[in-house]
Tab-separated table of N, CA and C in Angstrom:
chain	number	residue	atom	x	y	z
A	994	MET	N	103.489	91.128	133.367
A	994	MET	CA	102.072	90.658	133.466
A	994	MET	C	101.278	91.421	132.446
A	995	ALA	N	100.728	90.770	131.319
A	995	ALA	CA	99.538	91.408	130.580
A	995	ALA	C	98.313	91.308	130.834
A	996	ILE	N	97.722	92.654	130.855
A	996	ILE	CA	96.098	92.212	131.346
A	996	ILE	C	95.590	93.308	130.337
A	997	VAL	N	94.463	92.693	129.430
A	997	VAL	CA	93.648	93.442	128.477
A	997	VAL	C	92.058	93.331	128.838
A	998	GLN	N	91.311	94.147	128.453
A	998	GLN	CA	89.956	94.450	128.567
A	998	GLN	C	88.989	94.586	127.362
A	999	ARG	N	88.068	93.904	127.195
A	999	ARG	CA	87.169	94.277	126.329
A	999	ARG	C	85.753	94.163	126.571
A	1000	THR	N	84.715	95.175	126.139
A	1000	THR	CA	83.705	94.654	126.329
A	1000	THR	C	82.865	94.495	125.181
A	1001	VAL	N	81.888	93.426	125.827
A	1001	VAL	CA	81.151	92.653	124.513
A	1001	VAL	C	79.585	92.673	124.701
A	1002	GLN	N	78.890	92.931	123.943
A	1002	GLN	CA	77.558	93.024	123.995
A	1002	GLN	C	77.002	91.554	123.763
A	1003	ALA	N	77.361	91.043	124.467
A	1003	ALA	CA	76.787	89.443	124.982
A	1003	ALA	C	76.704	89.348	126.554
A	1004	SER	N	76.040	88.402	126.904
A	1004	SER	CA	76.013	87.805	128.224
A	1004	SER	C	77.282	87.106	128.499
A	1005	PRO	N	77.550	86.889	129.991
A	1005	PRO	CA	78.475	86.004	130.438
A	1005	PRO	C	78.162	84.760	130.083
A	1006	GLN	N	77.085	84.115	129.934
A	1006	GLN	CA	76.644	82.550	129.447
A	1006	GLN	C	77.361	82.325	128.126
A	1007	GLN	N	76.870	83.396	126.913
A	1007	GLN	CA	77.581	83.465	125.495
A	1007	GLN	C	78.809	83.256	125.511
A	1008	ILE	N	79.234	84.086	126.313
A	1008	ILE	CA	80.900	84.205	125.965
A	1008	ILE	C	81.452	82.882	126.983
A	1009	PHE	N	81.190	82.259	128.018
A	1009	PHE	CA	81.573	81.183	128.618
A	1009	PHE	C	81.322	80.240	127.634
A	1010	ALA	N	79.906	79.805	126.765
A	1010	ALA	CA	79.726	78.980	126.085
A	1010	ALA	C	81.132	78.558	125.080
A	1011	VAL	N	81.562	79.730	124.744
A	1011	VAL	CA	82.558	79.837	123.717
A	1011	VAL	C	84.096	79.211	124.547
A	1012	LEU	N	84.051	79.663	125.522
A	1012	LEU	CA	85.350	79.004	126.421
A	1012	LEU	C	85.241	77.783	126.661
A	1013	ALA	N	83.871	77.569	127.206
A	1013	ALA	CA	83.658	75.584	127.423
A	1013	ALA	C	84.129	74.884	126.130
A	1014	ASP	N	84.080	75.206	125.310
A	1014	ASP	CA	84.102	74.602	123.973
A	1014	ASP	C	85.830	74.443	123.428
A	1015	GLY	N	86.306	73.620	123.925
A	1015	GLY	CA	88.291	73.845	123.809
A	1015	GLY	C	88.283	73.740	122.392
A	1016	TRP	N	87.380	73.165	121.431
A	1016	TRP	CA	87.860	73.002	120.142
A	1016	TRP	C	88.075	74.358	119.699
A	1017	THR	N	87.413	75.508	119.899
A	1017	THR	CA	87.624	76.910	119.502
A	1017	THR	C	88.653	77.561	119.831
A	1018	TYR	N	89.479	76.806	120.343
A	1018	TYR	CA	90.679	77.632	120.997
A	1018	TYR	C	91.691	77.794	119.954
A	1019	SER	N	91.663	77.219	118.972
A	1019	SER	CA	92.881	77.597	117.881
A	1019	SER	C	91.972	78.652	117.022
A	1020	ASP	N	90.891	78.961	117.042
A	1020	ASP	CA	90.247	80.176	116.268
A	1020	ASP	C	90.657	81.307	116.987
A	1021	TRP	N	90.477	81.538	118.338
A	1021	TRP	CA	90.966	82.625	119.064
A	1021	TRP	C	92.079	82.935	119.728
A	1022	VAL	N	92.666	82.072	119.956
A	1022	VAL	CA	93.890	82.227	120.729
A	1022	VAL	C	95.146	82.323	119.776
A	1023	VAL	N	95.536	83.681	119.650
A	1023	VAL	CA	96.997	83.777	118.863
A	1023	VAL	C	97.855	83.173	119.148
A	1024	GLY	N	98.338	82.485	117.973
A	1024	GLY	CA	99.790	81.387	118.327
A	1024	GLY	C	99.229	80.081	118.497
A	1025	THR	N	97.914	79.394	118.851
A	1025	THR	CA	97.830	78.229	118.586
A	1025	THR	C	97.011	77.937	117.280
A	1026	VAL	N	97.694	76.640	116.473
A	1026	VAL	CA	97.647	76.647	115.129
A	1026	VAL	C	96.639	75.522	114.803
A	1027	HIS	N	96.471	74.564	116.300
A	1027	HIS	CA	95.731	73.275	115.740
A	1027	HIS	C	95.557	72.602	117.524
A	1028	ILE	N	94.237	72.415	117.491
A	1028	ILE	CA	93.774	71.500	118.621
A	1028	ILE	C	93.855	70.069	118.429
A	1029	ARG	N	94.689	69.530	119.138
A	1029	ARG	CA	94.814	68.082	119.012
A	1029	ARG	C	93.895	67.142	119.614
A	1030	GLU	N	93.393	67.670	120.765
A	1030	GLU	CA	92.529	67.012	121.470
A	1030	GLU	C	92.139	67.464	122.563
A	1031	VAL	N	90.621	67.458	123.208
A	1031	VAL	CA	90.317	68.152	124.538
A	1031	VAL	C	89.770	67.289	125.160
A	1032	ASP	N	90.093	67.177	126.684
A	1032	ASP	CA	89.061	66.096	127.478
A	1032	ASP	C	88.147	66.145	127.523
A	1033	GLU	N	87.100	65.020	127.787
A	1033	GLU	CA	86.088	64.685	127.737
A	1033	GLU	C	85.216	65.768	128.957
A	1034	HIS	N	85.988	66.157	129.783
A	1034	HIS	CA	85.117	67.011	130.934
A	1034	HIS	C	85.603	68.524	130.917
A	1035	TRP	N	86.324	68.832	129.938
A	1035	TRP	CA	86.777	70.151	129.696
A	1035	TRP	C	85.272	71.370	129.771
A	1036	PRO	N	85.324	72.283	130.604
A	1036	PRO	CA	86.306	72.963	131.303
A	1036	PRO	C	86.707	72.726	132.664
A	1037	ARG	N	86.203	71.559	133.356
A	1037	ARG	CA	86.214	71.185	134.755
A	1037	ARG	C	87.892	71.433	135.388
A	1038	VAL	N	88.032	71.405	136.410
A	1038	VAL	CA	89.607	71.766	137.264
A	1038	VAL	C	89.960	70.236	136.554
A	1039	GLY	N	91.312	70.422	136.259
A	1039	GLY	CA	92.421	69.285	135.869
A	1039	GLY	C	92.033	68.857	134.358
A	1040	ALA	N	91.148	69.312	133.490
A	1040	ALA	CA	91.075	68.845	132.328
A	1040	ALA	C	92.019	69.485	131.740
A	1041	GLU	N	92.459	68.901	130.136
A	1041	GLU	CA	93.437	69.485	129.359
A	1041	GLU	C	92.818	69.576	128.162
A	1042	LEU	N	93.744	70.356	127.290
A	1042	LEU	CA	93.334	70.794	126.241
A	1042	LEU	C	94.701	70.835	125.564
A	1043	HIS	N	94.620	69.806	124.227
A	1043	HIS	CA	96.438	69.368	123.737
A	1043	HIS	C	96.120	70.088	122.305
A	1044	HIS	N	97.180	71.082	122.292
A	1044	HIS	CA	97.491	71.943	121.129
A	1044	HIS	C	98.701	71.768	120.518
A	1045	LYS	N	98.787	72.576	119.541
A	1045	LYS	CA	100.142	72.686	118.785
A	1045	LYS	C	100.156	74.530	118.552
A	1046	ALA	N	101.334	74.795	118.893
A	1046	ALA	CA	101.540	76.563	118.807
A	1046	ALA	C	102.823	76.759	117.788
A	1047	GLY	N	102.600	77.611	116.787
A	1047	GLY	CA	103.642	78.191	116.266
A	1047	GLY	C	103.391	77.625	114.723
A	1048	PRO	N	104.552	78.225	113.766
A	1048	PRO	CA	104.234	78.159	112.487
A	1048	PRO	C	105.039	76.435	112.251
A	1049	TRP	N	104.349	75.804	111.176
A	1049	TRP	CA	105.201	74.319	111.021
A	1049	TRP	C	106.409	74.873	110.227
A	1050	PRO	N	107.607	74.110	110.215
A	1050	PRO	CA	107.638	72.777	110.853
A	1050	PRO	C	108.262	72.859	112.426
A	1051	LEU	N	108.293	74.434	112.865
A	1051	LEU	CA	108.570	74.744	114.055
A	1051	LEU	C	107.522	74.523	115.148
A	1052	SER	N	106.345	74.079	115.148
A	1052	SER	CA	105.346	74.008	116.006
A	1052	SER	C	105.692	73.326	117.055
A	1053	LEU	N	104.893	73.494	118.478
A	1053	LEU	CA	105.581	72.988	119.521
A	1053	LEU	C	104.149	72.167	119.903
A	1054	GLN	N	104.040	71.013	120.501
A	1054	GLN	CA	102.982	70.348	120.944
A	1054	GLN	C	103.316	70.560	122.417
A	1055	ASP	N	102.259	70.807	123.279
A	1055	ASP	CA	101.868	71.077	124.482
A	1055	ASP	C	100.177	70.659	124.742
A	1056	SER	N	100.099	71.308	126.147
A	1056	SER	CA	98.503	71.289	126.604
A	1056	SER	C	98.429	72.590	127.508
A	1057	SER	N	97.302	72.790	127.896
A	1057	SER	CA	96.769	73.621	128.943
A	1057	SER	C	96.080	73.016	129.701
A	1058	THR	N	95.817	73.192	131.261
A	1058	THR	CA	95.303	72.831	131.885
A	1058	THR	C	94.321	73.632	132.535
A	1059	VAL	N	93.099	73.271	133.170
A	1059	VAL	CA	92.155	73.976	133.805
A	1059	VAL	C	92.477	74.086	135.297
A	1060	LEU	N	93.024	75.287	135.704
A	1060	LEU	CA	93.340	75.475	137.237
A	1060	LEU	C	92.171	75.660	137.869
A	1061	ALA	N	91.202	76.508	137.862
A	1061	ALA	CA	90.327	76.877	138.259
A	1061	ALA	C	89.042	77.659	137.181
A	1062	VAL	N	87.866	77.055	137.611
A	1062	VAL	CA	86.433	77.624	136.821
A	1062	VAL	C	85.118	77.871	137.740
A	1063	GLU	N	84.717	79.089	137.564
A	1063	GLU	CA	83.516	79.477	137.708
A	1063	GLU	C	82.553	79.078	136.615
A	1064	GLN	N	81.167	78.620	136.480
A	1064	GLN	CA	80.309	78.834	135.131
A	1064	GLN	C	80.060	80.421	135.052
A	1065	ASP	N	80.404	80.691	134.055
A	1065	ASP	CA	79.829	82.134	133.359
A	1065	ASP	C	80.493	83.094	134.224
A	1066	ARG	N	81.634	82.827	134.767
A	1066	ARG	CA	82.381	84.143	135.580
A	1066	ARG	C	83.795	83.619	135.443
A	1067	LEU	N	84.402	82.737	135.428
A	1067	LEU	CA	85.945	82.533	135.395
A	1067	LEU	C	86.527	81.642	134.710
A	1068	LEU	N	87.616	81.550	134.060
A	1068	LEU	CA	88.217	79.794	133.661
A	1068	LEU	C	89.781	80.656	133.949
A	1069	LYS	N	90.344	79.993	134.503
A	1069	LYS	CA	92.276	80.016	134.841
A	1069	LYS	C	92.759	79.016	134.054
A	1070	LEU	N	93.531	79.044	133.410
A	1070	LEU	CA	94.649	77.874	132.691
A	1070	LEU	C	95.934	77.945	133.097
A	1071	ARG	N	96.651	76.998	132.874
A	1071	ARG	CA	97.944	76.810	132.894
A	1071	ARG	C	97.918	76.355	131.152
A	1072	ALA	N	98.904	77.289	130.644
A	1072	ALA	CA	99.346	77.339	129.138
A	1072	ALA	C	100.694	76.803	128.930
A	1073	GLY	N	101.060	75.571	128.618
A	1073	GLY	CA	102.100	75.037	128.210
A	1073	GLY	C	102.663	75.492	126.741
A	1074	LEU	N	103.999	75.348	126.794
A	1074	LEU	CA	104.565	76.053	125.542
A	1074	LEU	C	105.950	75.327	125.335
A	1075	TRP	N	106.245	74.292	126.202
A	1075	TRP	CA	107.550	73.942	126.580
A	1075	TRP	C	108.392	73.474	125.128
A	1076	PRO	N	109.382	73.653	125.090
A	1076	PRO	CA	110.454	74.366	126.015
A	1076	PRO	C	110.430	75.313	126.356
A	1077	LEU	N	109.633	76.180	125.960
A	1077	LEU	CA	109.844	77.931	126.040
A	1077	LEU	C	109.203	78.212	127.675
A	1078	GLY	N	108.360	77.199	127.836
A	1078	GLY	CA	107.999	77.492	129.269
A	1078	GLY	C	106.168	77.606	129.522
A	1079	SER	N	105.805	78.400	130.276
A	1079	SER	CA	104.153	78.146	130.610
A	1079	SER	C	103.785	79.318	131.282
A	1080	ALA	N	102.827	79.404	130.902
A	1080	ALA	CA	101.991	80.932	131.737
A	1080	ALA	C	100.601	80.657	132.272
A	1081	VAL	N	100.320	81.237	133.076
A	1081	VAL	CA	98.879	81.226	133.730
A	1081	VAL	C	97.975	82.484	133.094
A	1082	VAL	N	96.825	82.203	132.302
A	1082	VAL	CA	96.102	82.758	131.755
A	1082	VAL	C	94.708	82.623	132.813
A	1083	GLU	N	94.301	83.827	132.790
A	1083	GLU	CA	92.930	84.144	133.658
A	1083	GLU	C	91.890	84.922	133.024
A	1084	LEU	N	91.036	84.441	132.487
A	1084	LEU	CA	89.715	85.164	131.790
A	1084	LEU	C	88.490	85.465	132.869
A	1085	VAL	N	88.023	86.673	132.938
A	1085	VAL	CA	86.874	86.929	134.176
A	1085	VAL	C	86.105	88.023	133.287
A	1086	LEU	N	84.862	87.233	133.103
A	1086	LEU	CA	83.596	87.800	132.760
A	1086	LEU	C	83.033	88.724	133.762
A	1087	ASP	N	82.484	89.771	133.573
A	1087	ASP	CA	81.969	90.537	134.536
A	1087	ASP	C	80.635	91.628	133.620
A	1088	PRO	N	79.183	91.103	134.216
A	1088	PRO	CA	78.404	91.636	133.402
A	1088	PRO	C	78.540	92.957	133.709
A	1089	GLN	N	78.009	94.065	132.966
A	1089	GLN	CA	78.317	95.621	132.887
A	1089	GLN	C	76.770	95.966	133.029
A	1090	PRO	N	76.418	96.998	133.679
A	1090	PRO	CA	75.131	97.698	133.934
A	1090	PRO	C	74.790	98.261	132.366
A	1091	GLY	N	73.649	97.862	132.320
A	1091	GLY	CA	73.281	98.517	130.970
A	1091	GLY	C	73.086	97.409	129.784
A	1092	GLY	N	73.869	96.241	130.340
A	1092	GLY	CA	73.868	95.207	129.434
A	1092	GLY	C	75.671	94.986	128.802
A	1093	GLY	N	75.645	94.076	128.293
A	1093	GLY	CA	77.268	93.587	127.697
A	1093	GLY	C	77.937	93.095	129.098
A	1094	THR	N	79.010	92.386	128.416
A	1094	THR	CA	80.216	91.926	129.592
A	1094	THR	C	81.519	92.318	129.386
A	1095	ARG	N	82.405	92.648	130.311
A	1095	ARG	CA	83.548	93.210	130.353
A	1095	ARG	C	84.440	91.859	130.775
A	1096	ILE	N	85.150	91.190	129.441
A	1096	ILE	CA	85.991	90.414	129.496
A	1096	ILE	C	87.593	90.896	129.843
A	1097	THR	N	88.115	90.531	131.147
A	1097	THR	CA	89.416	90.604	131.328
A	1097	THR	C	90.420	89.638	131.343
A	1098	MET	N	91.698	89.632	130.679
A	1098	MET	CA	92.337	88.658	130.373
A	1098	MET	C	93.836	88.978	131.112
A	1099	LYS	N	94.264	88.092	132.036
A	1099	LYS	CA	95.371	88.226	132.554
A	1099	LYS	C	96.229	86.860	132.032
A	1100	GLU	N	97.652	87.571	131.902
A	1100	GLU	CA	98.315	86.391	131.540
A	1100	GLU	C	100.172	86.908	132.004
A	1101	ASP	N	100.599	85.597	132.493
A	1101	ASP	CA	102.053	85.921	133.271
A	1101	ASP	C	102.477	84.813	133.191
A	1102	PHE	N	103.960	84.663	132.537
A	1102	PHE	CA	104.766	83.622	132.540
A	1102	PHE	C	105.046	83.245	134.007
A	1103	GLU	N	104.945	81.834	134.095
A	1103	GLU	CA	105.340	81.499	135.436
A	1103	GLU	C	106.355	80.163	135.342
A	1104	ALA	N	107.097	79.834	134.393
A	1104	ALA	CA	108.127	79.060	134.431
A	1104	ALA	C	108.840	78.870	133.117
A	1105	GLY	N	110.059	78.668	132.990
A	1105	GLY	CA	111.062	78.562	131.640
A	1105	GLY	C	111.417	79.694	131.448
A	1106	PRO	N	112.004	79.555	129.891
A	1106	PRO	CA	112.796	80.573	129.742
A	1106	PRO	C	112.562	82.032	129.273
A	1107	LEU	N	110.685	81.877	129.113
A	1107	LEU	CA	109.969	83.165	128.765
A	1107	LEU	C	109.680	83.734	129.963
A	1108	ARG	N	109.783	83.307	131.334
A	1108	ARG	CA	109.672	83.698	132.551
A	1108	ARG	C	111.147	84.678	132.839
A	1109	TRP	N	112.179	84.015	132.461
A	1109	TRP	CA	113.549	84.565	132.754
A	1109	TRP	C	113.748	85.882	131.775
A	1110	ALA	N	113.109	85.830	130.629
A	1110	ALA	CA	113.266	86.637	129.545
A	1110	ALA	C	112.613	88.117	129.846
A	1111	ARG	N	111.808	87.881	130.762
A	1111	ARG	CA	110.781	89.246	130.901
A	1111	ARG	C	111.617	90.485	130.682
A	1112	ASN	N	110.871	91.494	129.533
A	1112	ASN	CA	111.125	92.835	129.480
A	1112	ASN	C	110.311	93.537	128.839
A	1113	LYS	N	110.423	94.868	128.379
A	1113	LYS	CA	108.926	95.539	127.886
A	1113	LYS	C	108.917	94.889	126.548
A	1114	ILE	N	109.663	94.716	125.910
A	1114	ILE	CA	109.405	94.359	124.440
A	1114	ILE	C	108.183	93.198	124.603
A	1115	ASN	N	108.740	92.026	125.211
A	1115	ASN	CA	108.216	90.683	125.339
A	1115	ASN	C	106.697	91.022	126.115
A	1116	ASP	N	106.370	92.179	127.072
A	1116	ASP	CA	105.490	92.558	127.443
A	1116	ASP	C	104.438	93.009	126.739
A	1117	LEU	N	104.971	94.177	125.739
A	1117	LEU	CA	104.074	94.486	124.462
A	1117	LEU	C	103.684	93.833	123.726
A	1118	VAL	N	104.621	92.808	123.202
A	1118	VAL	CA	104.004	91.552	122.115
A	1118	VAL	C	102.910	90.631	122.786
A	1119	LEU	N	102.910	90.408	124.023
A	1119	LEU	CA	102.155	89.498	124.555
A	1119	LEU	C	100.650	90.374	124.883
A	1120	HIS	N	101.049	92.252	125.288
A	1120	HIS	CA	99.571	92.598	125.191
A	1120	HIS	C	99.071	92.872	123.864
A	1121	ARG	N	99.944	93.085	122.973
A	1121	ARG	CA	99.313	93.073	121.589
A	1121	ARG	C	98.587	91.718	121.075
A	1122	ARG	N	99.111	90.621	121.245
A	1122	ARG	CA	98.328	89.413	121.081
A	1122	ARG	C	97.257	89.037	121.855
A	1123	ASN	N	97.271	89.375	123.026
A	1123	ASN	CA	96.020	89.289	123.745
A	1123	ASN	C	94.946	90.015	123.467
A	1124	ILE	N	95.315	91.497	123.284
A	1124	ILE	CA	94.269	92.239	122.181
A	1124	ILE	C	93.689	91.531	120.936
A	1125	GLU	N	94.169	91.051	120.222
A	1125	GLU	CA	93.780	90.257	119.133
A	1125	GLU	C	93.445	88.997	119.754
A	1126	SER	N	93.428	88.220	120.444
A	1126	SER	CA	92.761	86.999	120.982
A	1126	SER	C	91.484	87.494	121.481
A	1127	LEU	N	91.305	88.545	122.191
A	1127	LEU	CA	90.118	89.044	122.998
A	1127	LEU	C	89.057	89.310	121.489
A	1128	ARG	N	89.836	90.002	120.441
A	1128	ARG	CA	88.882	90.653	119.232
A	1128	ARG	C	88.374	89.338	118.303
A	1129	ARG	N	89.112	88.423	118.453
A	1129	ARG	CA	88.753	86.692	118.094
A	1129	ARG	C	87.656	86.643	118.730
A	1130	LEU	N	87.905	86.270	119.952
A	1130	LEU	CA	86.914	85.764	120.827
A	1130	LEU	C	85.505	86.363	120.674
A	1131	THR	N	85.696	87.513	120.505
A	1131	THR	CA	84.013	88.532	120.312
A	1131	THR	C	83.673	88.089	119.100
A	1132	ASP	N	84.250	88.024	117.912
A	1132	ASP	CA	83.887	87.799	117.020
A	1132	ASP	C	83.141	86.056	116.839
A	1133	ILE	N	83.669	85.256	117.211
A	1133	ILE	CA	83.193	84.182	117.516
A	1133	ILE	C	81.804	84.174	118.581
A	1134	VAL	N	81.896	84.844	119.507
A	1134	VAL	CA	80.757	84.975	120.224
A	1134	VAL	C	79.689	85.518	119.612
A	1135	LEU	N	79.881	86.782	119.007
A	1135	LEU	CA	78.715	87.532	118.557
A	1135	LEU	C	78.397	86.699	117.012
A	1136	ARG	N	79.251	86.126	116.366
A	1136	ARG	CA	78.586	85.503	115.425
A	1136	ARG	C	77.996	84.068	115.840
A	1137	SER	N	78.259	83.364	117.207
A	1137	SER	CA	77.578	82.481	117.385
A	1137	SER	C	75.870	82.975	117.934
A	1138	ALA	N	75.807	84.247	118.450
A	1138	ALA	CA	74.736	84.727	118.923
A	1138	ALA	C	73.718	84.860	117.948
A	1139	LYS	N	74.492	85.449	116.943
A	1139	LYS	CA	73.630	85.994	115.554
A	1139	LYS	C	73.084	84.658	115.008
A	1140	ASN	N	73.882	83.849	114.994
A	1140	ASN	CA	73.144	82.415	114.075
A	1140	ASN	C	72.488	81.881	115.133
A	1141	GLY	N	72.412	82.121	116.353
A	1141	GLY	CA	71.716	81.124	117.038
A	1141	GLY	C	72.254	80.016	117.618
A	1142	VAL	N	73.489	79.971	117.384
A	1142	VAL	CA	74.391	78.521	117.855
A	1142	VAL	C	74.413	78.557	119.215
A	1143	ARG	N	73.994	77.267	119.923
A	1143	ARG	CA	74.229	76.937	121.270
A	1143	ARG	C	75.337	76.144	121.330
A	1144	ARG	N	76.041	76.417	122.004
A	1144	ARG	CA	77.178	75.652	122.172
A	1144	ARG	C	77.475	74.516	123.427
């Protein structure tokens, strides 16, 4: 399992506003290259986000499904990448004393060949990927806050 954390000088509401906009996922989730469709009721439980991952012409089309959500606090997804497998991704937002929010991102493969191929190299790659994903998410949140964008 890969667990990464980052503290952002933004409120949980500002961060969750970006998470609640499924169309932004290709901007911050490393490896997602295109969002094809977002269910109208995203991010409610059961809603799906349809995406493409990987470089063309090897792109894979799949979807991610909301498993759990707590407004401004938690978003848990099943991220599909078949035929390689699927992972459960959990994003937790914790307000920090003195301001800011700590984002914790947990990801673990739950099915398919990626689950069977667990090793230290895969864990390291997943860890580094998620560090970069949180960096990109932070940039979007801070840019939105600076420009007064309400999502």
